[in-house]
XYZ file of C-alpha atoms in Angstrom:
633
model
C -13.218 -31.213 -13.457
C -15.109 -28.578 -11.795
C -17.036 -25.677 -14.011
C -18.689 -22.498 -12.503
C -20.863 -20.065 -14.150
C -19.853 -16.403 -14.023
C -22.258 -13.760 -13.678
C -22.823 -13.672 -17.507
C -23.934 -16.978 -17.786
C -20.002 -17.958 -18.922
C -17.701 -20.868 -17.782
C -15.588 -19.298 -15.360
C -12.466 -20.152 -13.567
C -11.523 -22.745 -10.618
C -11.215 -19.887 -8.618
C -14.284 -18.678 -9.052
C -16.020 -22.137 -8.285
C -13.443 -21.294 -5.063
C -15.391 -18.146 -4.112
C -18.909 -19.491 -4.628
C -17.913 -22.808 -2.601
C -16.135 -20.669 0.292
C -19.302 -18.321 -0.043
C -21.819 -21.169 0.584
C -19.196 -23.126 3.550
C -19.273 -19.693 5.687
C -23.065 -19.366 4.927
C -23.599 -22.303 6.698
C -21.347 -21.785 9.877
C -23.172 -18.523 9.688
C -21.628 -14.807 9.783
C -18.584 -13.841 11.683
C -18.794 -11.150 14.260
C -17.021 -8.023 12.390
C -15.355 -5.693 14.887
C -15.308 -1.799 13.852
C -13.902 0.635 16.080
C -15.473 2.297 18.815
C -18.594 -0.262 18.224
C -19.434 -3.337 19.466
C -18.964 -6.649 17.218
C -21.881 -6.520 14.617
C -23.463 -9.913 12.510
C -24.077 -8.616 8.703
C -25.969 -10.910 6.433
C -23.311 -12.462 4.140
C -24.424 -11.846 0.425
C -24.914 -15.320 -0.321
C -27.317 -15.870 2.942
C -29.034 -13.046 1.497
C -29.828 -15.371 -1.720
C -30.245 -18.063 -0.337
C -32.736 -16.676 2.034
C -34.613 -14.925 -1.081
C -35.272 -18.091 -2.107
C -37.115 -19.603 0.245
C -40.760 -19.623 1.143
C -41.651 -16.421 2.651
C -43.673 -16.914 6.321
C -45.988 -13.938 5.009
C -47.616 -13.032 2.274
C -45.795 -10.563 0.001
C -45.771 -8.675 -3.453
C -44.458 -10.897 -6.098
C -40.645 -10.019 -6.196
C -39.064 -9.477 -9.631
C -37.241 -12.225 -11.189
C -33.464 -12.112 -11.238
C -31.838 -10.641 -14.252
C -30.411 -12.919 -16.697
C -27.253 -12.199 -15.727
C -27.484 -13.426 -12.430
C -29.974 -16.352 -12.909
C -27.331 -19.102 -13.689
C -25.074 -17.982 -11.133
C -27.797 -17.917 -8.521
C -29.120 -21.766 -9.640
C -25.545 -22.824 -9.627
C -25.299 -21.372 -5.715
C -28.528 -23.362 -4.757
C -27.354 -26.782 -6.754
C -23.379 -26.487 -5.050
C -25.235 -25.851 -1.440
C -28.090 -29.003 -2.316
C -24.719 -31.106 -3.422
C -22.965 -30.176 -0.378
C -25.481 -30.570 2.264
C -26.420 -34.003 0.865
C -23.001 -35.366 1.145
C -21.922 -34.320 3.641
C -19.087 -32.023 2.275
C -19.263 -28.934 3.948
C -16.532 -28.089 6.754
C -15.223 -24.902 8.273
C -12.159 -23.104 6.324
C -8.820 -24.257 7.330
C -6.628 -21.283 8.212
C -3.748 -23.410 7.894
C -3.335 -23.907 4.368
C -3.539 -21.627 2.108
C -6.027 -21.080 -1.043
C -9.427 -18.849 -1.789
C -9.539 -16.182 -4.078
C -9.774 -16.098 -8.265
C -7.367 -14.991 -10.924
C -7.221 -11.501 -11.139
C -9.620 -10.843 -7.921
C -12.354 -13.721 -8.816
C -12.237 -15.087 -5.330
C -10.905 -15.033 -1.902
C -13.726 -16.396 0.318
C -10.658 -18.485 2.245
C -8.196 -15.967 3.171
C -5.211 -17.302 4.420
C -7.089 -20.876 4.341
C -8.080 -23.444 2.048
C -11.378 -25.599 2.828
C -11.482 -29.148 3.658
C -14.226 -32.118 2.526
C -15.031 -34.163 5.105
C -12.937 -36.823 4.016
C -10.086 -33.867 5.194
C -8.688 -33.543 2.056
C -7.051 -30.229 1.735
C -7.327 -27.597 -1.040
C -3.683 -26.127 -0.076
C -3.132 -24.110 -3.722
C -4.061 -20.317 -3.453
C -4.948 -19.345 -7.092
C -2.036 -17.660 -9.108
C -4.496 -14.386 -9.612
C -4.948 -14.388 -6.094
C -2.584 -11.709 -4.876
C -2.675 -7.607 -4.054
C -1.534 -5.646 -6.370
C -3.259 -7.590 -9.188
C -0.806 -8.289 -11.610
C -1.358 -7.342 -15.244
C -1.430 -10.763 -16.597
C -2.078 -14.038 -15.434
C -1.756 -17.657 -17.335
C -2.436 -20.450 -15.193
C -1.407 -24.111 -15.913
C 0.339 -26.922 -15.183
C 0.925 -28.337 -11.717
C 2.022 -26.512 -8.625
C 4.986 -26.296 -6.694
C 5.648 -27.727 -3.565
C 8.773 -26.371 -1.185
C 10.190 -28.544 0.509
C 13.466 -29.225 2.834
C 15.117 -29.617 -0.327
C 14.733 -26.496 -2.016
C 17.058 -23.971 -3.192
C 17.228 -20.422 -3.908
C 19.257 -20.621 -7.082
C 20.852 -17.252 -8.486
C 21.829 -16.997 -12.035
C 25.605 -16.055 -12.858
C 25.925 -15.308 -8.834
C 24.752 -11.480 -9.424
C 24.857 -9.652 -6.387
C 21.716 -8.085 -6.458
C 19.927 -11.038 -7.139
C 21.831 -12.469 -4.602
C 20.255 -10.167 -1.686
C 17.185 -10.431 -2.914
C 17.521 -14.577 -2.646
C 18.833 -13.626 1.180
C 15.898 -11.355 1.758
C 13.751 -14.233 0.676
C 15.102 -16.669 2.551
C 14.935 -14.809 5.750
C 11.237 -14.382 5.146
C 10.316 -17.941 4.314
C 13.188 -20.155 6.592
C 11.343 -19.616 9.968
C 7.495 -20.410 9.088
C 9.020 -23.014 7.023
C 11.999 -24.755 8.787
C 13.986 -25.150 6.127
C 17.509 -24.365 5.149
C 17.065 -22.870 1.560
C 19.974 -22.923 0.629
C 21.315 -20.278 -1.425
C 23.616 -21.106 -4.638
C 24.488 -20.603 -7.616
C 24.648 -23.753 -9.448
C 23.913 -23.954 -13.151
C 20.595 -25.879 -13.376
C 20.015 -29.197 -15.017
C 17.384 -30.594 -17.157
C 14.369 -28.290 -17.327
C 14.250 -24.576 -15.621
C 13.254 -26.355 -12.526
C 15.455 -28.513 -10.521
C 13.552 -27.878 -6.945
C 14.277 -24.680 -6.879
C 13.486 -21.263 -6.943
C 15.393 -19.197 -9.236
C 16.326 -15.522 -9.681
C 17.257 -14.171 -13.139
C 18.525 -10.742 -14.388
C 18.295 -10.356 -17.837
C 19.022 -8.091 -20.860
C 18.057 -9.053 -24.209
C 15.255 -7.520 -25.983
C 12.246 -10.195 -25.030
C 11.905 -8.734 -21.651
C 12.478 -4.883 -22.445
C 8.814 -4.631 -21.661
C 8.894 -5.691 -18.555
C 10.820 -2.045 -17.996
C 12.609 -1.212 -14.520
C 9.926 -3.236 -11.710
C 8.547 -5.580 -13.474
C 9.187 -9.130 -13.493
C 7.712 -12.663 -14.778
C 6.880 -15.270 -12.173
C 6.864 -19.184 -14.065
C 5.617 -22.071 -11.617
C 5.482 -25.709 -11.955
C 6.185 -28.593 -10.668
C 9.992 -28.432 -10.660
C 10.170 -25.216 -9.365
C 9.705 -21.461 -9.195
C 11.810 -19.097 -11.886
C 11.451 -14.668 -11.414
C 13.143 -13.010 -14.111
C 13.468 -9.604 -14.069
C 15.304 -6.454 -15.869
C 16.446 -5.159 -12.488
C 16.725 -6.194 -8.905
C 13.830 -4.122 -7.818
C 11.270 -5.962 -10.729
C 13.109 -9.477 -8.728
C 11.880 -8.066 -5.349
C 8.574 -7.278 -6.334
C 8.604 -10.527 -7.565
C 9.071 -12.061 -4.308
C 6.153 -10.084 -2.856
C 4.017 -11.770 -5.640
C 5.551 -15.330 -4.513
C 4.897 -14.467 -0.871
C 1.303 -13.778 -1.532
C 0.547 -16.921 -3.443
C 1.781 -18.874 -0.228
C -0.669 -19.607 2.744
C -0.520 -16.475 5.026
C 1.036 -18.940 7.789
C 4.178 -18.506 5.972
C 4.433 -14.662 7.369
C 4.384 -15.983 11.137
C 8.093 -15.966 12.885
C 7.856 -19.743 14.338
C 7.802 -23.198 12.321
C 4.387 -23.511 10.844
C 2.487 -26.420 9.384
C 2.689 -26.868 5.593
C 2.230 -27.685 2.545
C 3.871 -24.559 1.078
C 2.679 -24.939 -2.823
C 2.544 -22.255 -5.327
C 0.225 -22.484 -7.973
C 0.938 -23.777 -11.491
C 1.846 -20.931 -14.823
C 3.042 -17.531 -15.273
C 2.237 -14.057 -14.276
C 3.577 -11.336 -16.077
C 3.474 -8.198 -14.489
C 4.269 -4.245 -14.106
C 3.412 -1.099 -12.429
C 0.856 1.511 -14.005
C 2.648 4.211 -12.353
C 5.952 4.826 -12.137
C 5.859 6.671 -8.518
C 3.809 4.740 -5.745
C 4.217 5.921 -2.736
C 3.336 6.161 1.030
C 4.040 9.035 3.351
C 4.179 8.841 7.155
C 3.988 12.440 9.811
C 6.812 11.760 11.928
C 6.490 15.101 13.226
C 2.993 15.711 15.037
C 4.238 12.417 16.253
C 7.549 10.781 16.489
C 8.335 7.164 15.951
C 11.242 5.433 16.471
C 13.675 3.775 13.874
C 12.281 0.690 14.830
C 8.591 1.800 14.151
C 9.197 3.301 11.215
C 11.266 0.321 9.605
C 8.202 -2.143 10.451
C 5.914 0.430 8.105
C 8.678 -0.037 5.675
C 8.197 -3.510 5.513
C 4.360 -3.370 5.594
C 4.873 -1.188 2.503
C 7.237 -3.483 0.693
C 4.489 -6.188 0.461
C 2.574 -4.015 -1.758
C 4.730 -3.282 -4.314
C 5.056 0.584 -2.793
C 8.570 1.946 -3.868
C 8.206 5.459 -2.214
C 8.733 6.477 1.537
C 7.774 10.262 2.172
C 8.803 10.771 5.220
C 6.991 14.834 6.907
C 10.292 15.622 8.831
C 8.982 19.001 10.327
C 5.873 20.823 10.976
C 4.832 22.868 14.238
C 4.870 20.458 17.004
C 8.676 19.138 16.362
C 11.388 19.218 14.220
C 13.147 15.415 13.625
C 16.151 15.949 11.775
C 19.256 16.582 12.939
C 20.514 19.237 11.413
C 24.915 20.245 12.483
C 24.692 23.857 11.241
C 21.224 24.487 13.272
C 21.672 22.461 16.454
C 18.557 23.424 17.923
C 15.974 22.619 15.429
C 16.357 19.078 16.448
C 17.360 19.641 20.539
C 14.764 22.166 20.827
C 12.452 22.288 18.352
C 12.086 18.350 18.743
C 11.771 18.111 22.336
C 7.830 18.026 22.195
C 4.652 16.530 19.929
C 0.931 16.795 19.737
C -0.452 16.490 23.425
C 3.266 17.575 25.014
C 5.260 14.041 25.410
C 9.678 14.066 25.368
C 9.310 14.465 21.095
C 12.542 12.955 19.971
C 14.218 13.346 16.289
C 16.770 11.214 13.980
C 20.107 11.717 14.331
C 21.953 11.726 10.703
C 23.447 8.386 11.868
C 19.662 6.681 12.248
C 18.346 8.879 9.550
C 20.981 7.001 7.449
C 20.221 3.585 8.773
C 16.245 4.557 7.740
C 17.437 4.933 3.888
C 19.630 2.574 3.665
C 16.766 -0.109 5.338
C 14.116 1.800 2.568
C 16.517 0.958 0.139
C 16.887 -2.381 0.799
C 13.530 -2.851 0.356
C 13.419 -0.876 -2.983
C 11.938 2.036 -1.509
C 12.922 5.385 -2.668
C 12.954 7.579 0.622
C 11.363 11.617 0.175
C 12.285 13.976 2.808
C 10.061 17.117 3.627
C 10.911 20.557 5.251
C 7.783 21.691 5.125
C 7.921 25.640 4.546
C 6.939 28.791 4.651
C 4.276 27.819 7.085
C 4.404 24.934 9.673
C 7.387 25.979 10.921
C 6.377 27.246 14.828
C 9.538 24.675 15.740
C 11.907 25.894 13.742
C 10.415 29.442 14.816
C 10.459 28.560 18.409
C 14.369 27.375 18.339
C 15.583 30.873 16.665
C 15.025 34.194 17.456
C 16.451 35.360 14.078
C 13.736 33.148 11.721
C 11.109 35.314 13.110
C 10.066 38.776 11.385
C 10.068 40.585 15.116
C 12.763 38.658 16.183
C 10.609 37.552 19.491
C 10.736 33.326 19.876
C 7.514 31.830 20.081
C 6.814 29.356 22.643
C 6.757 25.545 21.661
C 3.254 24.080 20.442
C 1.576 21.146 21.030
C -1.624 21.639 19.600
C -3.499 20.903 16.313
C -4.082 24.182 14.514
C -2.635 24.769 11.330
C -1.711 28.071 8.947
C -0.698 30.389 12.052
C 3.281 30.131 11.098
C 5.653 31.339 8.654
C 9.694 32.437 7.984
C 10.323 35.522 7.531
C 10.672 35.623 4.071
C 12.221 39.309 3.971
C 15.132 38.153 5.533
C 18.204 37.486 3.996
C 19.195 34.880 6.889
C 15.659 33.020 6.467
C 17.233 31.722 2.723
C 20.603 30.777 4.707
C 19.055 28.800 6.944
C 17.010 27.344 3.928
C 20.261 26.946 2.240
C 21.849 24.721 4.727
C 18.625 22.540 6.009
C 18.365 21.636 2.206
C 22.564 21.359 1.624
C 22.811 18.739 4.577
C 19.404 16.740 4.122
C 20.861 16.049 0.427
C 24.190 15.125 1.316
C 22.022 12.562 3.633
C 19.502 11.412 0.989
C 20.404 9.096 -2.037
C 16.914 9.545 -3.605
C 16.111 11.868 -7.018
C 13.742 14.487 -4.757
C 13.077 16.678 -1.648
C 9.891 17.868 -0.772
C 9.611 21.359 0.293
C 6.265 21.414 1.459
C 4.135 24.674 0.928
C 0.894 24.078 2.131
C -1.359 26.452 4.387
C 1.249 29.134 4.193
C -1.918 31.173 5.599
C 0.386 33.798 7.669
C 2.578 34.208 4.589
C 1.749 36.937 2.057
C 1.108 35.882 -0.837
C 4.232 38.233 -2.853
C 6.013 36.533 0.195
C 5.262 33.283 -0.988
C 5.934 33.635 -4.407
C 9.555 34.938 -3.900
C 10.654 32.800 -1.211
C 9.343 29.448 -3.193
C 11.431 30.659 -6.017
C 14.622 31.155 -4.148
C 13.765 27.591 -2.092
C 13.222 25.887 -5.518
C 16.507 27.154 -6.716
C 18.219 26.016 -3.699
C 16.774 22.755 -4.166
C 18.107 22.180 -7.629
C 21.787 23.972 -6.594
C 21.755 20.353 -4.439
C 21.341 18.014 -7.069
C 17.230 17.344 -6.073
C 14.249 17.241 -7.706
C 11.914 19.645 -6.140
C 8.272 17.950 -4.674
C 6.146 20.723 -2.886
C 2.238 20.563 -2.077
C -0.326 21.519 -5.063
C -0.172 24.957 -3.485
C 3.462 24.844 -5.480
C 1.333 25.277 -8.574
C 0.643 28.984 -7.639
C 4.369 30.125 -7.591
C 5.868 29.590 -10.616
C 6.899 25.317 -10.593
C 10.370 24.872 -11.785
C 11.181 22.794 -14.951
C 10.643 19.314 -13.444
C 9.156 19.721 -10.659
C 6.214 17.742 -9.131
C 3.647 18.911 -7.313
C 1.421 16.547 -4.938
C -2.515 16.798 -5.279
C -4.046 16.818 -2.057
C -7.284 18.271 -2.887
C -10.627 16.451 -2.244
C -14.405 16.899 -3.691
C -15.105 20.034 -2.276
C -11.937 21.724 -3.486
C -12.852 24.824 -5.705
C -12.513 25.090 -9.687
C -9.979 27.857 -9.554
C -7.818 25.798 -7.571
C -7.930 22.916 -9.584
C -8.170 24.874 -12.636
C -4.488 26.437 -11.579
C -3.224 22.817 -10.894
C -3.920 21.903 -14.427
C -2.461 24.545 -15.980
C 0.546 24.017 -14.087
C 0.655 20.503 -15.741
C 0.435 22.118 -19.385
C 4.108 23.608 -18.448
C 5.176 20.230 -17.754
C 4.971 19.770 -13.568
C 4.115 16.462 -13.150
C 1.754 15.574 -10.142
C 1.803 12.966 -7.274
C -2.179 12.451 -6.555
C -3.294 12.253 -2.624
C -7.084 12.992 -2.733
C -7.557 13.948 0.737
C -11.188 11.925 0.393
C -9.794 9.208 -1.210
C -6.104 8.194 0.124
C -5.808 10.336 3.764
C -5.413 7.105 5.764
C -5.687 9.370 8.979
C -9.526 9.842 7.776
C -11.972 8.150 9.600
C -13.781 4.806 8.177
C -16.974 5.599 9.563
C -18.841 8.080 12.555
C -17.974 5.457 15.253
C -13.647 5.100 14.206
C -11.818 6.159 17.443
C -8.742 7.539 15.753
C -8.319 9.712 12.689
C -9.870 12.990 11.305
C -13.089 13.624 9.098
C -12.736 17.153 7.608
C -12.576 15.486 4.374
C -15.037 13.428 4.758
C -15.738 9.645 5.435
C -13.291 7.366 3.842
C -14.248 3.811 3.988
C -12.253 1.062 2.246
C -14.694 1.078 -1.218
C -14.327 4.487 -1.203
C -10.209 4.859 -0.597
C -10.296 1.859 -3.808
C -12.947 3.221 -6.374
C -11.202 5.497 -8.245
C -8.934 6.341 -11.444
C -6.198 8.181 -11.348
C -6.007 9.079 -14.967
C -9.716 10.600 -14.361
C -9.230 12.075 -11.311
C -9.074 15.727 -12.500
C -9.493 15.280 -16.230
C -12.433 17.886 -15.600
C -10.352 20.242 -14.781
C -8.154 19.748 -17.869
C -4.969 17.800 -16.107
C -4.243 14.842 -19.167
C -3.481 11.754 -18.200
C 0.334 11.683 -19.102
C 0.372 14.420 -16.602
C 0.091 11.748 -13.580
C 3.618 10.807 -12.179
C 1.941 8.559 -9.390
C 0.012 8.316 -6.291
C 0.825 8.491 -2.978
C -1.206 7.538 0.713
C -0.394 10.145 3.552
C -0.618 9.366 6.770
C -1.019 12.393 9.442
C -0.244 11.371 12.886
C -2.112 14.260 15.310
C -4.288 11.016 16.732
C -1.773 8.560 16.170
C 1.201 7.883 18.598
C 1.836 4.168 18.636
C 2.674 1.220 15.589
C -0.755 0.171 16.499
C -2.557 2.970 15.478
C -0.742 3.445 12.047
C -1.755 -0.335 11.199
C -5.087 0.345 12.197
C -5.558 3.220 10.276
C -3.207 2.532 7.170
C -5.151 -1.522 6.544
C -6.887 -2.159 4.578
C -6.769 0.893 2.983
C -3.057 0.688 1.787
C -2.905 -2.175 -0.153
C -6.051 -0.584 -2.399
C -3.919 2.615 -2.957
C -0.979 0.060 -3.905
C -3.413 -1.508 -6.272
C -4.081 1.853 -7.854
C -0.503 2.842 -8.733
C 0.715 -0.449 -9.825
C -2.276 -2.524 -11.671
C -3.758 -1.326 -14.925
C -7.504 0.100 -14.467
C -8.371 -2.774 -16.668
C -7.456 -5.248 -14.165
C -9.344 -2.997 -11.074
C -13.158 -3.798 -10.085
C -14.321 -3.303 -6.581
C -16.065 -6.331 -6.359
C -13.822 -8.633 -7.402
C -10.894 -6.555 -5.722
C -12.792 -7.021 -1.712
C -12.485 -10.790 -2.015
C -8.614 -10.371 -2.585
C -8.602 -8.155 0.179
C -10.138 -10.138 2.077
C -7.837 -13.119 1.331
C -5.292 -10.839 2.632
C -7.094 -10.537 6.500
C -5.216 -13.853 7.560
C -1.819 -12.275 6.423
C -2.544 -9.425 8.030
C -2.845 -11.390 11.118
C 0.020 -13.380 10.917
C 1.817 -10.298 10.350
C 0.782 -8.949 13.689
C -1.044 -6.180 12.019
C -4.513 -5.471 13.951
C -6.634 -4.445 10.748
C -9.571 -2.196 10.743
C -12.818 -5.366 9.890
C -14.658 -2.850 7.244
C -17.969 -4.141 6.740
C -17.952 -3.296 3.472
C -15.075 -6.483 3.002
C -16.159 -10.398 3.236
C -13.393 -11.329 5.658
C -12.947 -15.175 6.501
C -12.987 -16.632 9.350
C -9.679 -16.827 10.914
C-alpha cells in the first residue's frame, strides 16, 4: 500500500503518490527541452528540481531563508524521503510512453502523460487513474480492479438500440486499429455479473438516472468489464471520450500498438455545467476543405464540445453556396486573406459537414455575418450596394469599412433567401446573424435592419445567435447573444449586455482575452493576433463563467454556454489551427462542461499535460506552453 501526503498534511490518493513519483523520475533525467514558437528550445527548472535544489547546501553564504509553510512541509519531506528511497534502490527509470498511467483523480496528477513508469525490475504501472481525464468529470469513485481488453472483448449493446449501436461502431473504429482486435459488436443478453468481457452500452429511462439529464452518462469499470449508461446517445458518446482518455494515448495511433489496454477500476458519474459548449472556426478569411474541417470536428469531439460555429462569410469570401444568389459563392468566394483561388461549400458538402458534426454529437451554427463584413457579398452585386457601384474583391485584414444597404427593399430579399436556404440546409435549433463592427452602418440603420433580419430568422424556424453588439437593437424573445468582449471593454457596453439579459437573451461567453484561440501565447508566437492581449494557456483556463460579468449585473442563470473562436487571417493550413487551438481547447472544454468545484489550475496543468502524448499520437503538433509540465514523450 502506498500513502502520499497532500499539501495539507492529508493522506492523499494513489494518484497523487503518481505525480510526486513521476515529478521526482523526470527530475532526475533532468528537464525536457520545451519548444515555443518562433524561439529556440528552452530548459525551465522543473518545480520539484527547484525543491530539491532549495534544499541543499548553498556554495555561498546567504540570508537565512524562511521555513516552508506548514502546508507544504510534509509534502516537501515526503519528496526528499520518495527521491532518498528511490536513488538507494535503484528504482528510478525513464517514463514509458507506451503504457499508459500518470495523473490523479480529478486533476491530482499527470506527471506520465501518455506513459506509465517502470522499476527497474520493468514492471509496468499500465493503469491511468480514473480522475485522470479532460473535461474533469463531476464525480469520481475509484475501486476495485481494472479492466483489461483483450482479443476477446465485445462491444455489447443493450436491447440492440440503434443509437447505441453507432456509437458501439464509432468506438470500435477508434480502438480496432491501435488495438488489433475484432470487437465484436452484439447484442447478447449478458450473463452472470454486468461484466462478461465486455464493454457495454445502455440507454435507459427510469427515474434513477433522470439526473444524469440529456449528455451525461455513468462509466462502471472492473474486472469483467466496462458498462456506460446513459439517458441519450449523445451522454453514451461522451462516454466513450471519457473511456478513450483513461486508455494509454497509444490507443489514438492508426497502426497496431503495444498493449496492455486497462481501464481503471469504479465509477465516474458525470455531466456538463453548461448546456451550450461550443467551438467556432473562420472559414472565410480562410477556406478549408471538407476534409480539414471534419478532422477539427473530431479534435472537438474528444472534449466533450457539442457545438460547431462555423463564420460562413465575412469580406475576403463568401463559402456557401447559395441557388438564388449564384455569385456570392462563384464570385464572392473566389479569393481569401493574402489573394489565393478561395473556394466555398457546395450545399451537397455543406450537408456532408452536418451530417459528419452530427455524428459526432455536434450541433452545427451557421453565420451570415451582417450588416458589416459583407465587401463579398458587396463585391458580387451591384444592387446590395447604396450607390449601386461594385466594389472590388478584398484580400486584406481591415475590418468595419462594409455594410448592406439597409434602405433598400432588395437588401431584406436577399436577406430573406440567404437565411430561407441556409435553414432548409441546417438541422440545428440556431443561425447566427452576426452583427459585429457594423462601423459603416448607421446606427437607425442598424437598428431597423436587425429587426427585420431577426424576424426573418424566426419566419425559418431558427433561433437567432448574433454578436453582443445584438444587445443594442432590440434582442428578440429567445435570442442569444455571444460575449466577445475582453478586459478593456467599456462599462456602458457591458452595462447594455446585462440589461439585455434581464429581458431574457441568454448569452454564449467568448472573452476575446480569455478564449480567442487566434491570440498569441506569448511576444515570440509566429501565428495569431494580440489586440486583446496575451493569452497563454493559464490564462485561456483561469476563469468562471458564472463571474465573468457579474459586475456588470449579468446573473448567473443568464449564461447559456461558452464558446472558443477561432479567426483564421494568419491561419491557412490544419497545422496552424492545431497549433493555435491546443492546448487551449480542451481548457475552454473544461470550462463549459465541469463544475467550478472540480476546476483548479494547478491540478488541471498536470491533466493537460497527461494529454501531450495524445496529442501526439493524434498527429496534432501542440503549442509546449511553459507554463504546462509536459512529459517526456
Amino acid at each position: 500500500m502506498v500513502y502520499t501526503l497532500t499539501t495539507d498534511g492529508a493522506l492523499g490518493s494513489d494518484g497523487e503518490v503518481r505525480l510526486l513519483r513521476t515529478t521526482v523520475l523526470n527530475s532526475l533525467k533532468g528537464p525536457k527541452p520545451v519548444r515555443q514558437h518562433g524561439t529556440s528550445p528552452t530548459s525551465p527548472t522543473p518545480p520539484t528540481s527547484r525543491v530539491l535544489s532549495a534544499l541543499r547546501t548553498p556554495t555561498a553564504p546567504r540570508a537565512s531563508p524562511r521555513p516552508p509553510s506548514r502546508r507544504l512541509r510534509a509534502p516537501l519531506l515526503v519528496a526528499v524521503a520518495l527521491f532518498s528511497c528511490l536513488a538507494a534502490s535503484g528504482g528510478v527509470a525513464a517514463a514509458d510512453p507506451g503504457d499508459g498511467g500518470g495523473g490523479g483523480v480529478g486533476g491530482g496528477g499527470g506527471g506520465g502523460g501518455g506513459g506509465g513508469w517502470r522499476t527497474a525490475a520493468g514492471a509496468a504501472q499500465s493503469v491511468r487513474p480514473l480522475g485522470d481525464v479532460v473535461p474533469a468529470p463531476a464525480s469520481v469513485r475509484p475501486g476495485g480492479k481494472p479492466y483489461a481488453i483483450t482479443g476477446s472483448t465485445r462491444i455489447r449493446v443493450d436491447d440492440d438500440s440503434r443509437e447505441a449501436r453507432s456509437v458501439g461502431t464509432y468506438l470500435a473504429g477508434l480502438l480496432r486499429p491501435s488495438t488489433g482486435y475484432g470487437l465484436r459488436i452484439t447484442d447478447d443478453r449478458p450473463g452472470r455479473g454486468h461484466g462478461d468481457d465486455v464493454i457495454r452500452l445502455r440507454l435507459v429511462s427510469g427515474d434513477r438516472d433522470r439526473a444524469l439529464g440529456d449528455e451525461g452518462y455513468r462509466l462502471e469499470s472492473d474486472r469483467d468489464g466496462v458498462t456506460l449508461t446513459a439517458r441519450e446517445p449523445a451522454g453514451l458518446f461522451h462516454g466513450v471520450q471519457t473511456l478513450r482518455q483513461l486508455l494509454p494515448a497509444a490507443v489514438e495511433r492508426d497502426s497496431r500498438q503495444r498493449g496492455p489496454w486497462k481501464v481503471a477500476g469504479g465509477t465516474i458519474t458525470d455531466k456538463p455545467r453548461y448546456a451550450y459548449r461550443g467551438a467556432m472556426l473562420d472559414v472565410s478569411r480562410h477556406f478549408f476543405s471538407v476534409d480539414q474541417v471534419k478532422r477539427y470536428i473530431d479534435q472537438l469531439a474528444l472534449y466533450k464540445i457539442n457545438t460547431l460555429h462555423l463564420h460562413l462569410s465575412d469580406d475576403q469570401g463568401w463559402r456557401i453556396a447559395i441557388d438564388s444568389w449564384p455569385r456570392l459563392a462563384a464570385h464572392g468566394g473566389s479569393t481569401q486573406v493574402g489573394g489565393g483561388p478561395g473556394g466555398y461549400y457546395t450545399k451537397a458538402q455543406y450537408r456532408e459537414l452536418v451530417r459528419y458534426a452530427t455524428s459526432r454529437h455536434l450541433e452545427v451554427v451557421p453565420e451570415i455575418d451582417m450588416p458589416g463584413h459583407t465587401n463579398a457579398a458587396l463585391a458580387s452585386y451591384a444592387e446590395l450596394n447604396c450607390d449601386g457601384v461594385v466594389p472590388p474583391l478584398y484580400t486584406g485584414t481591415a475590418v468595419g469599412f462594409s455594410s448592406l444597404c439597409a434602405s433598400k427593399e432588395i437588401t431584406y430579399d436577399f436577406v430573406d433567401d440567404v437565411v430561407r436556404e441556409l435553414a432548409e440546409l441546417t438541422p440545428g435549433r440556431y443561425l447566427h446573424i452576426g452583427g459585429d463592427e457594423a462601423h459603416s452602418t448607421s446606427h437607425e440603420d442598424y437598428v431597423e435592419f436587425m429587426r427585420r433580419t431577426q424576424a426573418v430568422v424566426g419566419k425559418y424556424g431558427k433561433k437567432v445567435v448574433g454578436w453582443h453588439q445584438l444587445t443594442g437593437a432590440d434582442p428578440v424573445k429567445g435570442a442569444v447573444a455571444q460575449y466577445w468582449g475582453y478586459d478593456a471593454t467599456g462599462a456602458a457596453e457591458r452595462a447594455q449586455v446585462a440589461e439585455a439579459t434581464k429581458g431574457g437573451t441568454k448569452l454564449i461567453l467568448s472573452p476575446a482575452d480569455r478564449v480567442y484561440l487566434d491570440m498569441k501565447y506569448d511576444r515570440n508566437t509566429q501565428l495569431g493576433q494580440s489586440w486583446a492581449g496575451l493569452v497563454e494557456v493559464n490564462r485561456s483556463y483561469d476563469w468562471d463563467p458564472a463571474a465573468y460579468l457579474a459586475d456588470a449585473g449579468v446573473a448567473p442563470g443568464a449564461v447559456l454556454g461558452v464558446e472558443a473562436p477561432l479567426w483564421t487571417e494568419t491561419l491557412s493550413t490544419s497545422d496552424h489551427i492545431e497549433e493555435m487551438a491546443f492546448p487551449r481547447l480542451p481548457g475552454v472544454a473544461e470550462i463549459g462542461w465541469s463544475p467550478q468545484s472540480a476546476r483548479d489550475w494547478d491540478t488541471y496543468k498536470y491533466r493537460l499535460a497527461a494529454q501531450g502524448p495524445r496529442l501526439t499520437a493524434l498527429g496534432i503538433d501542440y503549442y509546449r506552453s511553459p507554463v504546462v509540465p509536459w512529459p517526456a514523450e
